[in-house]
Tab-separated table of C-alpha atoms and ligand atoms in Angstrom:
chain	number	residue	atom	x	y	z
N	780	MET	CA	-9.956	-27.693	-25.495
N	781	THR	CA	-13.204	-25.717	-25.492
N	782	GLY	CA	-15.068	-25.824	-22.369
N	783	ASP	CA	-12.652	-27.614	-20.303
N	784	VAL	CA	-10.666	-24.619	-18.933
N	785	ALA	CA	-11.883	-24.105	-15.275
N	786	VAL	CA	-11.460	-20.779	-13.735
N	787	ASP	CA	-11.539	-21.147	-9.798
N	788	ARG	CA	-13.609	-18.391	-8.385
N	789	VAL	CA	-12.469	-17.685	-4.933
N	790	ALA	CA	-14.904	-14.997	-3.692
N	791	ALA	CA	-14.236	-15.065	0.051
N	792	PRO	CA	-11.489	-17.021	2.283
N	793	ASP	CA	-12.599	-20.453	3.062
N	794	VAL	CA	-10.281	-21.013	6.093
N	795	GLU	CA	-12.388	-23.638	7.912
N	796	ARG	CA	-11.018	-26.630	5.771
N	797	THR	CA	-7.409	-25.426	6.064
N	798	ALA	CA	-8.008	-24.807	9.767
N	799	ALA	CA	-9.351	-28.212	10.333
N	800	THR	CA	-6.211	-29.727	8.577
N	801	ALA	CA	-3.884	-27.677	10.641
N	802	ARG	CA	-5.585	-28.728	13.848
N	803	GLU	CA	-5.739	-32.266	12.950
N	804	ILE	CA	-1.923	-32.470	12.184
N	805	PHE	CA	-1.221	-30.737	15.449
N	806	GLN	CA	-3.230	-33.266	17.260
N	807	ARG	CA	-1.750	-36.299	15.474
N	808	SER	CA	1.919	-35.283	15.199
N	809	LEU	CA	2.435	-32.689	18.170
N	810	GLY	CA	-0.252	-34.242	20.562
N	811	GLY	CA	-2.990	-32.516	22.545
N	812	GLU	CA	-4.829	-29.258	21.371
N	813	PRO	CA	-3.304	-26.069	20.068
N	814	ALA	CA	-3.975	-22.962	22.114
N	815	GLY	CA	-5.325	-21.303	19.074
N	816	LEU	CA	-5.247	-20.836	15.191
N	817	TRP	CA	-4.114	-17.950	13.161
N	818	ALA	CA	-4.389	-17.329	9.352
N	819	ALA	CA	-2.626	-14.963	6.994
N	820	PRO	CA	-3.056	-14.668	3.278
N	821	GLY	CA	-0.864	-14.723	0.228
N	822	ARG	CA	-0.860	-11.532	-1.914
N	823	VAL	CA	-0.987	-10.466	-5.440
N	824	ASN	CA	0.440	-7.013	-6.569
N	825	LEU	CA	-1.598	-5.132	-8.999
N	826	ILE	CA	1.141	-2.628	-9.912
N	827	GLY	CA	4.285	-1.115	-8.438
N	828	GLU	CA	6.659	-4.118	-8.967
N	829	HIS	CA	10.177	-4.461	-7.975
N	830	VAL	CA	10.165	-1.070	-6.444
N	831	ASP	CA	9.753	-1.870	-2.736
N	832	TYR	CA	13.535	-2.381	-2.262
N	833	ALA	CA	14.242	0.940	-3.933
N	834	GLY	CA	11.584	3.015	-1.494
N	835	GLY	CA	8.772	2.901	-4.123
N	836	THR	CA	5.117	2.573	-4.034
N	837	SER	CA	3.236	-0.867	-4.381
N	838	LEU	CA	-0.405	-1.647	-4.589
N	839	PRO	CA	-0.847	-5.309	-3.337
N	840	LEU	CA	-4.182	-7.059	-2.225
N	841	ALA	CA	-4.326	-9.820	0.089
N	842	LEU	CA	-5.566	-12.974	-1.602
N	843	PRO	CA	-8.541	-15.084	-0.224
N	844	HIS	CA	-6.040	-17.928	0.018
N	845	ARG	CA	-4.421	-18.324	3.517
N	846	THR	CA	-2.007	-20.184	5.447
N	847	VAL	CA	-3.177	-21.457	8.924
N	848	VAL	CA	-0.890	-22.239	11.864
N	849	ALA	CA	-2.086	-24.157	14.958
N	850	ALA	CA	0.131	-23.108	17.681
N	851	ARG	CA	0.802	-23.685	21.438
N	852	PRO	CA	3.546	-22.067	23.563
N	853	ARG	CA	6.198	-24.100	25.407
N	854	GLU	CA	7.947	-23.367	28.426
N	855	ASP	CA	11.182	-25.337	27.778
N	856	GLY	CA	12.712	-23.157	24.897
N	857	ARG	CA	12.163	-25.904	22.438
N	858	VAL	CA	10.501	-25.412	18.964
N	859	ARG	CA	8.479	-28.258	16.957
N	860	VAL	CA	7.218	-27.436	13.579
N	861	ILE	CA	5.250	-29.814	11.162
N	862	SER	CA	3.333	-28.980	7.857
N	863	ALA	CA	0.644	-30.554	5.878
N	864	TRP	CA	2.791	-30.281	2.690
N	865	ALA	CA	5.772	-31.952	3.990
N	866	PRO	CA	4.687	-34.029	7.004
N	867	GLU	CA	7.788	-36.231	6.530
N	868	GLU	CA	9.987	-33.063	7.052
N	869	PRO	CA	9.301	-31.840	10.747
N	870	TRP	CA	11.832	-29.892	12.473
N	871	GLU	CA	12.684	-29.724	16.228
N	872	GLY	CA	15.298	-27.958	18.153
N	873	ALA	CA	16.066	-25.449	20.737
N	874	LEU	CA	15.481	-21.954	19.786
N	875	ALA	CA	18.713	-20.855	21.595
N	876	ASP	CA	20.753	-22.904	19.052
N	877	VAL	CA	19.144	-21.281	15.952
N	878	ARG	CA	21.501	-19.327	13.832
N	879	PRO	CA	20.970	-17.068	10.749
N	880	ALA	CA	21.082	-18.483	7.335
N	881	GLY	CA	24.564	-19.394	6.226
N	882	GLN	CA	25.860	-20.257	9.632
N	883	ASP	CA	26.193	-23.483	11.687
N	884	GLY	CA	22.871	-23.915	13.407
N	885	ALA	CA	20.745	-22.412	10.429
N	886	VAL	CA	17.439	-24.151	9.858
N	887	ALA	CA	17.061	-25.491	6.274
N	888	GLY	CA	14.137	-26.011	4.122
N	889	TRP	CA	10.377	-24.571	4.800
N	890	PRO	CA	10.951	-24.731	8.738
N	891	ALA	CA	13.525	-21.741	8.398
N	892	TYR	CA	10.420	-19.469	7.845
N	893	PRO	CA	8.499	-20.037	11.050
N	894	VAL	CA	11.588	-20.849	13.270
N	895	GLY	CA	12.973	-17.677	11.685
N	896	VAL	CA	10.025	-15.755	13.049
N	897	LEU	CA	10.718	-17.016	16.468
N	898	TRP	CA	14.225	-16.055	16.141
N	899	ALA	CA	13.710	-12.547	15.005
N	900	LEU	CA	11.097	-11.944	17.889
N	901	ALA	CA	13.253	-13.314	20.460
N	902	GLN	CA	15.796	-10.826	19.715
N	903	ARG	CA	13.348	-8.055	20.741
N	904	GLU	CA	12.791	-6.548	24.012
N	905	GLY	CA	9.378	-6.771	25.653
N	906	ARG	CA	6.277	-9.102	25.459
N	907	LEU	CA	6.935	-10.076	21.868
N	908	GLY	CA	10.253	-11.622	22.765
N	909	GLU	CA	8.920	-13.611	25.495
N	910	VAL	CA	7.537	-16.779	23.692
N	911	THR	CA	10.807	-18.901	23.206
N	912	GLY	CA	9.221	-22.155	22.711
N	913	LEU	CA	6.350	-23.249	20.314
N	914	ASP	CA	4.603	-26.141	18.893
N	915	LEU	CA	3.226	-25.422	15.395
N	916	ALA	CA	1.287	-27.260	12.858
N	917	VAL	CA	0.787	-25.617	9.278
N	918	ALA	CA	-1.747	-26.040	6.701
N	919	SER	CA	-2.113	-23.805	3.509
N	920	ASP	CA	-4.071	-23.345	0.319
N	921	VAL	CA	-1.802	-20.543	-0.902
N	922	PRO	CA	-0.044	-22.114	-3.937
N	923	VAL	CA	3.593	-22.568	-3.186
N	924	GLY	CA	6.239	-21.401	-5.691
N	925	ALA	CA	3.616	-19.434	-7.569
N	926	GLY	CA	4.926	-15.990	-6.620
N	927	LEU	CA	1.971	-15.383	-4.566
N	928	SER	CA	3.796	-15.086	-1.349
N	929	SER	CA	3.372	-18.314	0.308
N	930	SER	CA	6.322	-17.587	2.372
N	931	ALA	CA	4.869	-14.254	3.790
N	932	ALA	CA	1.726	-16.195	4.537
N	933	LEU	CA	3.718	-18.502	6.723
N	934	THR	CA	5.719	-16.075	8.461
N	935	CYS	CA	2.925	-13.736	9.066
N	936	SER	CA	0.511	-16.399	10.362
N	937	THR	CA	3.444	-17.548	12.689
N	938	ALA	CA	4.213	-13.939	13.821
N	939	LEU	CA	0.630	-13.190	14.769
N	940	ALA	CA	0.293	-16.284	16.622
N	941	VAL	CA	3.296	-15.562	18.735
N	942	ALA	CA	2.234	-12.056	19.529
N	943	GLU	CA	-1.302	-13.302	20.700
N	944	LEU	CA	0.356	-16.198	22.630
N	945	ALA	CA	2.613	-13.425	24.188
N	946	GLY	CA	-0.604	-11.651	25.353
N	947	VAL	CA	-0.533	-8.934	22.783
N	948	PRO	CA	-4.069	-8.704	21.235
N	949	SER	CA	-4.484	-9.037	17.504
N	950	SER	CA	-7.767	-7.679	16.329
N	951	ALA	CA	-8.477	-6.856	12.537
N	952	PRO	CA	-5.976	-5.067	10.514
N	953	GLY	CA	-6.513	-1.428	10.511
N	954	ALA	CA	-8.641	-1.569	13.562
N	955	GLY	CA	-6.647	1.454	15.202
N	956	ALA	CA	-3.325	2.895	15.740
N	957	ASP	CA	-2.160	0.400	18.424
N	958	GLU	CA	-3.228	-2.498	16.375
N	959	ASP	CA	-1.324	-1.011	13.375
N	960	ALA	CA	1.730	-0.334	15.442
N	961	LEU	CA	1.775	-4.044	16.467
N	962	ARG	CA	1.378	-5.063	12.883
N	963	VAL	CA	4.132	-2.811	11.699
N	964	GLU	CA	6.441	-4.455	14.306
N	965	LEU	CA	5.457	-8.019	13.093
N	966	VAL	CA	6.095	-7.136	9.412
N	967	ALA	CA	9.773	-6.110	10.551
N	968	ALA	CA	10.145	-9.397	12.249
N	969	CYS	CA	8.828	-11.425	9.346
N	970	VAL	CA	11.112	-9.604	6.894
N	971	ARG	CA	14.015	-10.333	9.191
N	972	ALA	CA	12.945	-13.871	9.434
N	973	GLU	CA	12.989	-14.261	5.667
N	974	ASN	CA	15.978	-12.251	5.001
N	975	GLU	CA	18.413	-13.488	7.821
N	976	GLY	CA	16.702	-16.734	8.909
N	977	ALA	CA	15.811	-18.324	5.683
N	978	GLY	CA	18.364	-16.336	3.612
N	979	SER	CA	15.642	-15.323	1.038
N	980	PRO	CA	15.826	-11.594	0.007
N	981	THR	CA	12.499	-9.919	0.086
N	982	GLY	CA	11.629	-6.125	0.030
N	983	GLY	CA	8.755	-6.181	2.579
N	984	MET	CA	5.690	-5.654	0.337
N	985	ASP	CA	4.526	-9.346	0.769
N	986	GLN	CA	4.629	-9.073	4.577
N	987	GLN	CA	2.864	-5.598	4.645
N	988	ALA	CA	0.166	-6.978	2.429
N	989	SER	CA	-0.396	-10.158	4.495
N	990	LEU	CA	-0.619	-8.374	7.894
N	991	ARG	CA	-2.038	-5.091	6.850
N	992	ALA	CA	-4.504	-5.289	3.992
N	993	ARG	CA	-8.177	-4.782	4.286
N	994	ALA	CA	-10.919	-6.599	2.642
N	995	GLY	CA	-12.198	-4.982	-0.472
N	996	HIS	CA	-9.213	-2.695	-0.765
N	997	LEU	CA	-5.703	-2.299	-2.203
N	998	LEU	CA	-2.893	-1.576	0.034
N	999	LEU	CA	-1.214	1.453	-1.213
N	1000	LEU	CA	2.196	1.119	0.588
N	1001	ASP	CA	5.023	3.668	0.410
N	1002	ALA	CA	8.186	1.703	1.031
N	1003	ALA	CA	10.172	4.743	1.917
N	1004	ASP	CA	8.450	5.443	5.128
N	1005	GLY	CA	6.118	2.370	5.609
N	1006	THR	CA	2.965	4.413	5.467
N	1007	VAL	CA	-0.150	2.715	4.016
N	1008	GLU	CA	-3.479	3.929	2.614
N	1009	HIS	CA	-6.431	1.594	1.918
N	1010	VAL	CA	-7.677	2.264	-1.663
N	1011	PRO	CA	-11.174	0.638	-2.385
N	1012	LEU	CA	-11.112	-1.832	-5.276
N	1013	ALA	CA	-14.577	-1.902	-6.994
N	1014	LEU	CA	-14.338	-4.336	-9.699
N	1015	GLU	CA	-17.556	-6.118	-9.659
N	1016	GLU	CA	-19.808	-3.114	-9.840
N	1017	HIS	CA	-17.667	-2.165	-13.011
N	1018	GLY	CA	-18.162	-5.717	-14.483
N	1019	LEU	CA	-14.611	-6.436	-14.214
N	1020	VAL	CA	-12.645	-9.586	-12.794
N	1021	LEU	CA	-8.991	-9.848	-11.815
N	1022	LEU	CA	-7.709	-13.040	-13.196
N	1023	VAL	CA	-4.639	-14.656	-11.465
N	1024	VAL	CA	-2.778	-16.902	-13.831
N	1025	ASP	CA	-0.231	-19.346	-12.103
N	1026	THR	CA	2.007	-20.269	-14.809
N	1027	ARG	CA	3.392	-23.336	-12.611
N	1028	ALA	CA	6.726	-22.397	-13.943
N	1029	ASN	CA	8.701	-22.462	-10.503
N	1030	HIS	CA	9.698	-19.099	-9.194
N	1031	ALA	CA	12.285	-18.790	-6.341
N	1032	LEU	CA	13.859	-15.802	-4.968
N	1033	VAL	CA	16.997	-17.261	-3.531
N	1034	ASP	CA	18.723	-17.896	-6.901
N	1035	GLY	CA	20.643	-14.497	-6.879
N	1036	GLN	CA	18.819	-12.767	-9.919
N	1037	TYR	CA	16.468	-10.887	-7.266
N	1038	ALA	CA	19.502	-10.015	-5.079
N	1039	ALA	CA	21.225	-8.731	-8.343
N	1040	ARG	CA	18.274	-6.382	-9.143
N	1041	ARG	CA	18.518	-4.929	-5.729
N	1042	ALA	CA	22.106	-4.376	-5.965
N	1043	ALA	CA	21.661	-2.527	-9.153
N	1044	CYS	CA	19.205	-0.358	-7.771
N	1045	ASP	CA	21.186	0.274	-4.751
N	1046	ARG	CA	24.052	1.556	-6.953
N	1047	ALA	CA	21.877	3.800	-8.811
N	1048	ALA	CA	20.682	5.291	-5.493
N	1049	ALA	CA	24.182	5.714	-4.216
N	1050	LEU	CA	25.165	7.539	-7.453
N	1051	LEU	CA	22.264	9.983	-7.146
N	1052	GLY	CA	23.173	10.274	-3.295
N	1053	THR	CA	19.563	9.475	-2.380
N	1054	PRO	CA	18.349	6.664	-0.061
N	1055	HIS	CA	15.274	6.129	-2.220
N	1056	LEU	CA	15.694	5.858	-5.912
N	1057	ALA	CA	11.937	5.397	-6.603
N	1058	ARG	CA	11.523	9.004	-5.396
N	1059	ALA	CA	14.347	10.503	-7.198
N	1060	ALA	CA	12.222	11.908	-10.113
N	1061	ARG	CA	9.877	13.566	-7.879
N	1062	GLY	CA	10.019	17.307	-8.793
N	1063	SER	CA	12.095	16.681	-11.918
N	1064	SER	CA	11.605	13.952	-14.479
N	1065	VAL	CA	12.583	10.491	-15.270
N	1066	LEU	CA	14.788	11.723	-18.125
N	1067	ASP	CA	16.554	14.270	-15.987
N	1068	VAL	CA	17.306	11.574	-13.349
N	1069	LEU	CA	18.703	9.153	-15.969
N	1070	ASP	CA	20.761	12.074	-17.406
N	1071	ARG	CA	22.073	12.632	-13.891
N	1072	LEU	CA	22.881	8.970	-13.548
N	1073	ARG	CA	24.635	8.792	-17.014
N	1074	ALA	CA	26.706	11.748	-15.954
N	1075	ALA	CA	27.548	9.870	-12.718
N	1076	GLY	CA	29.025	7.099	-14.548
N	1077	ALA	CA	26.158	4.614	-14.210
N	1078	GLU	CA	26.637	1.325	-16.387
N	1079	ALA	CA	24.000	0.492	-19.104
N	1080	GLU	CA	22.596	-2.157	-16.965
N	1081	VAL	CA	22.031	0.112	-13.989
N	1082	LEU	CA	20.393	2.726	-16.228
N	1083	ARG	CA	17.886	0.213	-17.441
N	1084	ARG	CA	17.066	-1.093	-13.756
N	1085	ALA	CA	16.761	2.448	-12.623
N	1086	ARG	CA	14.436	3.485	-15.770
N	1087	HIS	CA	12.171	0.490	-14.683
N	1088	VAL	CA	11.860	1.751	-10.970
N	1089	LEU	CA	11.239	5.475	-11.990
N	1090	THR	CA	8.802	4.761	-14.615
N	1091	GLU	CA	7.013	2.078	-12.452
N	1092	GLU	CA	6.521	4.682	-9.851
N	1093	GLU	CA	4.803	6.879	-12.396
N	1094	ARG	CA	2.491	4.286	-13.559
N	1095	THR	CA	1.558	3.302	-9.879
N	1096	ARG	CA	0.619	6.714	-9.253
N	1097	ALA	CA	-1.449	7.146	-12.434
N	1098	LEU	CA	-3.157	3.991	-11.614
N	1099	VAL	CA	-4.049	5.085	-8.226
N	1100	ALA	CA	-5.462	8.224	-9.584
N	1101	LEU	CA	-7.733	6.284	-12.165
N	1102	LEU	CA	-8.995	4.244	-9.428
N	1103	ARG	CA	-9.799	7.248	-7.198
N	1104	ALA	CA	-11.633	8.850	-10.269
N	1105	GLY	CA	-13.896	5.789	-10.309
N	1106	ARG	CA	-12.202	4.429	-13.654
N	1107	PRO	CA	-10.720	0.879	-12.925
N	1108	GLY	CA	-11.684	-0.081	-16.593
N	1109	ASP	CA	-9.015	2.341	-17.838
N	1110	VAL	CA	-6.073	0.982	-15.988
N	1111	GLY	CA	-5.241	-1.784	-18.475
N	1112	PRO	CA	-2.576	0.242	-20.626
N	1113	LEU	CA	-0.641	0.846	-17.420
N	1114	LEU	CA	-0.574	-2.793	-16.632
N	1115	ASP	CA	0.709	-3.695	-20.018
N	1116	ALA	CA	3.341	-0.989	-19.889
N	1117	SER	CA	4.512	-2.314	-16.330
N	1118	HIS	CA	5.001	-5.693	-17.968
N	1119	ALA	CA	7.009	-4.342	-20.798
N	1120	SER	CA	9.252	-2.473	-18.395
N	1121	LEU	CA	9.745	-5.484	-16.167
N	1122	ARG	CA	10.584	-7.505	-19.384
N	1123	GLU	CA	12.749	-5.249	-21.234
N	1124	ASP	CA	14.354	-3.056	-18.386
N	1125	HIS	CA	14.216	-5.062	-15.277
N	1126	GLU	CA	14.526	-8.363	-17.205
N	1127	VAL	CA	12.580	-10.276	-14.513
N	1128	SER	CA	9.923	-11.886	-16.809
N	1129	SER	CA	10.073	-15.260	-18.243
N	1130	PRO	CA	8.851	-16.756	-21.476
N	1131	GLU	CA	5.889	-18.583	-19.509
N	1132	LEU	CA	4.864	-15.018	-18.347
N	1133	ASP	CA	5.190	-13.311	-21.777
N	1134	VAL	CA	3.141	-16.046	-23.497
N	1135	VAL	CA	0.353	-15.825	-20.984
N	1136	THR	CA	0.179	-12.164	-20.796
N	1137	ASP	CA	0.162	-11.795	-24.672
N	1138	ALA	CA	-2.536	-14.334	-25.011
N	1139	ALA	CA	-4.775	-12.610	-22.610
N	1140	ARG	CA	-4.384	-9.350	-24.104
N	1141	ALA	CA	-5.194	-10.944	-27.501
N	1142	ALA	CA	-8.151	-12.465	-26.272
N	1143	GLY	CA	-9.557	-9.154	-24.910
N	1144	ALA	CA	-8.049	-8.659	-21.414
N	1145	LEU	CA	-7.891	-4.887	-20.738
N	1146	GLY	CA	-4.412	-5.269	-19.427
N	1147	ALA	CA	-2.080	-8.023	-18.293
N	1148	ARG	CA	1.214	-8.168	-16.427
N	1149	MET	CA	3.464	-10.424	-14.508
N	1150	THR	CA	3.204	-9.880	-10.739
N	1151	GLY	CA	5.461	-10.523	-7.813
N	1152	GLY	CA	9.106	-11.273	-8.165
N	1153	GLY	CA	8.816	-12.866	-11.677
N	1154	PHE	CA	11.281	-15.372	-13.337
N	1155	GLY	CA	8.194	-17.698	-13.504
N	1156	GLY	CA	5.429	-17.579	-10.983
N	1157	SER	CA	2.083	-15.706	-11.627
N	1158	ALA	CA	0.640	-13.109	-14.093
N	1159	LEU	CA	-2.673	-11.152	-13.651
N	1160	ALA	CA	-5.078	-10.014	-16.213
N	1161	LEU	CA	-7.928	-7.499	-15.880
N	1162	VAL	CA	-10.872	-8.853	-17.794
N	1163	ARG	CA	-14.526	-7.943	-18.390
N	1164	GLU	CA	-16.913	-10.371	-16.885
N	1165	GLY	CA	-18.101	-11.551	-20.089
N	1166	ASP	CA	-14.697	-12.328	-21.437
N	1167	VAL	CA	-13.437	-14.338	-18.668
N	1168	ASP	CA	-13.964	-17.724	-20.337
N	1169	ALA	CA	-12.464	-16.717	-23.466
N	1170	VAL	CA	-9.281	-15.084	-21.932
N	1171	ALA	CA	-9.023	-18.117	-19.747
N	1172	GLU	CA	-9.166	-20.618	-22.770
N	1173	ALA	CA	-6.751	-18.355	-24.897
N	1174	VAL	CA	-4.105	-18.267	-21.973
N	1175	THR	CA	-4.255	-21.947	-21.432
N	1176	ARG	CA	-4.068	-22.877	-25.152
N	1177	ALA	CA	-1.129	-20.534	-25.600
N	1178	ALA	CA	0.686	-21.949	-22.744
N	1179	VAL	CA	0.246	-25.524	-23.618
N	1180	HIS	CA	1.054	-24.748	-27.349
N	1181	ALA	CA	4.239	-23.159	-26.313
N	1182	GLY	CA	5.280	-26.428	-24.399
N	1183	HIS	CA	4.763	-24.809	-20.911
N	1184	PRO	CA	2.899	-26.295	-17.996
N	1185	ARG	CA	-0.912	-25.903	-18.117
N	1186	PRO	CA	-1.584	-22.650	-15.998
N	1187	GLN	CA	-3.955	-22.529	-13.089
N	1188	LEU	CA	-6.560	-19.797	-13.229
N	1189	VAL	CA	-8.094	-18.038	-10.408
N	1190	ALA	CA	-10.450	-15.156	-10.289
N	1191	VAL	CA	-9.653	-13.214	-7.003
N	1192	VAL	CA	-11.086	-10.636	-4.812
N	1193	ALA	CA	-9.268	-8.478	-2.152
N	1194	ALA	CA	-9.379	-10.230	1.043
N	1195	ALA	CA	-8.668	-9.060	4.450
N	1196	GLY	CA	-5.097	-9.460	6.203
N	1197	ALA	CA	-4.035	-11.934	8.891
N	1198	SER	CA	-6.374	-12.692	11.787
N	1199	ARG	CA	-7.149	-15.225	14.532
N	1200	VAL	CA	-9.360	-17.930	13.321
N	1201	GLY	CA	-9.750	-20.351	16.100
H	1497	GLA	C1	9.043	-10.455	-4.188
H	1497	GLA	C2	9.638	-9.919	-2.770
H	1497	GLA	C3	8.741	-8.326	-2.675
H	1497	GLA	C4	8.884	-7.601	-4.031
H	1497	GLA	C5	8.489	-8.411	-5.151
H	1497	GLA	C6	8.626	-7.680	-6.449
H	1497	GLA	O1	7.687	-10.906	-4.139
H	1497	GLA	O2	9.399	-10.494	-1.799
H	1497	GLA	O3	9.391	-7.656	-1.663
H	1497	GLA	O4	10.142	-7.085	-4.164
H	1497	GLA	O5	9.128	-9.581	-5.259
H	1497	GLA	O6	7.743	-6.487	-6.336
């Protein structure tokens, strides 16, 4: 297959086409003009995986790919949503009748996400709760089911639209303390929309990245207190490329496996008497914490899950230290170790993810790991510019040889968080 493996290079967001599609669907299906258009990105997480729900540290970046919503407020309490990917599946109803997932009145399918945002915001006091009716048309170039947070891109673009339609200004992420406070509030509403509105468990990392990331930076996110730092990601000047490999093996969070990982981590935290498992080894060591867990009666499975969280926290800190020391080319072994831990201890990898990460390493990638929730979805590989084609070809060949779907390859840069685009 020499020469026929294409690596898409997305150097900067190209929202214009997606925005035009959203506007067009709006005009055609909902009638008239939207009051504005807002875009929010998907994310890829460099390291710090499956730790956000255990109070740990993650290091995502916002992708150039984004979801655009064209929106217009309504005065009558009704909501109409339509999307480019399922135009035959619009949703319309009264916001007052919407109920959380699992109850009569719950919204099914993709509309549960944007409607869930309105529902979550409507529970709040103040201006954010004032928009109770909305017309919304959605278009997106964030791959769906790829573990790149298409759902966060959808909830976050909707939340920003609602905030601005309510008269709360939405300048760039990180523009100042007020702006950040608004985005923190929107993150909470989006997490609630996904957890309660759509019944999809999520730990919050994706929404933080989508709303708060800065271009050219990783978002160093401490899930224990919600604080963030922006860490520069200088790959190009070191001749490095971050390759995202979408295995196209479907990834879904709603099947109980993700919730089971959370439950095991909650149990470990309870046995230790701490709210944040990921922080438990600060001031002692991973081995000490595991000994304490064993003494408290933790089952073998709970011990393995805890070991993943505790060691991942150490790897994340080590990786950030390398980046801050100007050594991004040295982080590869930490990425590899993260993958091994997710595969062996947390058991969230999949044959598709293992095959492509092994192949990437064998073809010269400096490091490779699954990224996001796992069980399919995407992997990432850190690759020297000159090795990109060889790695892409090896990854594709290995996946096809194993009888897996042909992966989709994208070289990405760290883009900015959500913003108004029209
Ligand atoms: C999913 C969740 C996130 C996070 C990752 C794993 O993407 O939505 O909150 O837990 O899995 O790191």
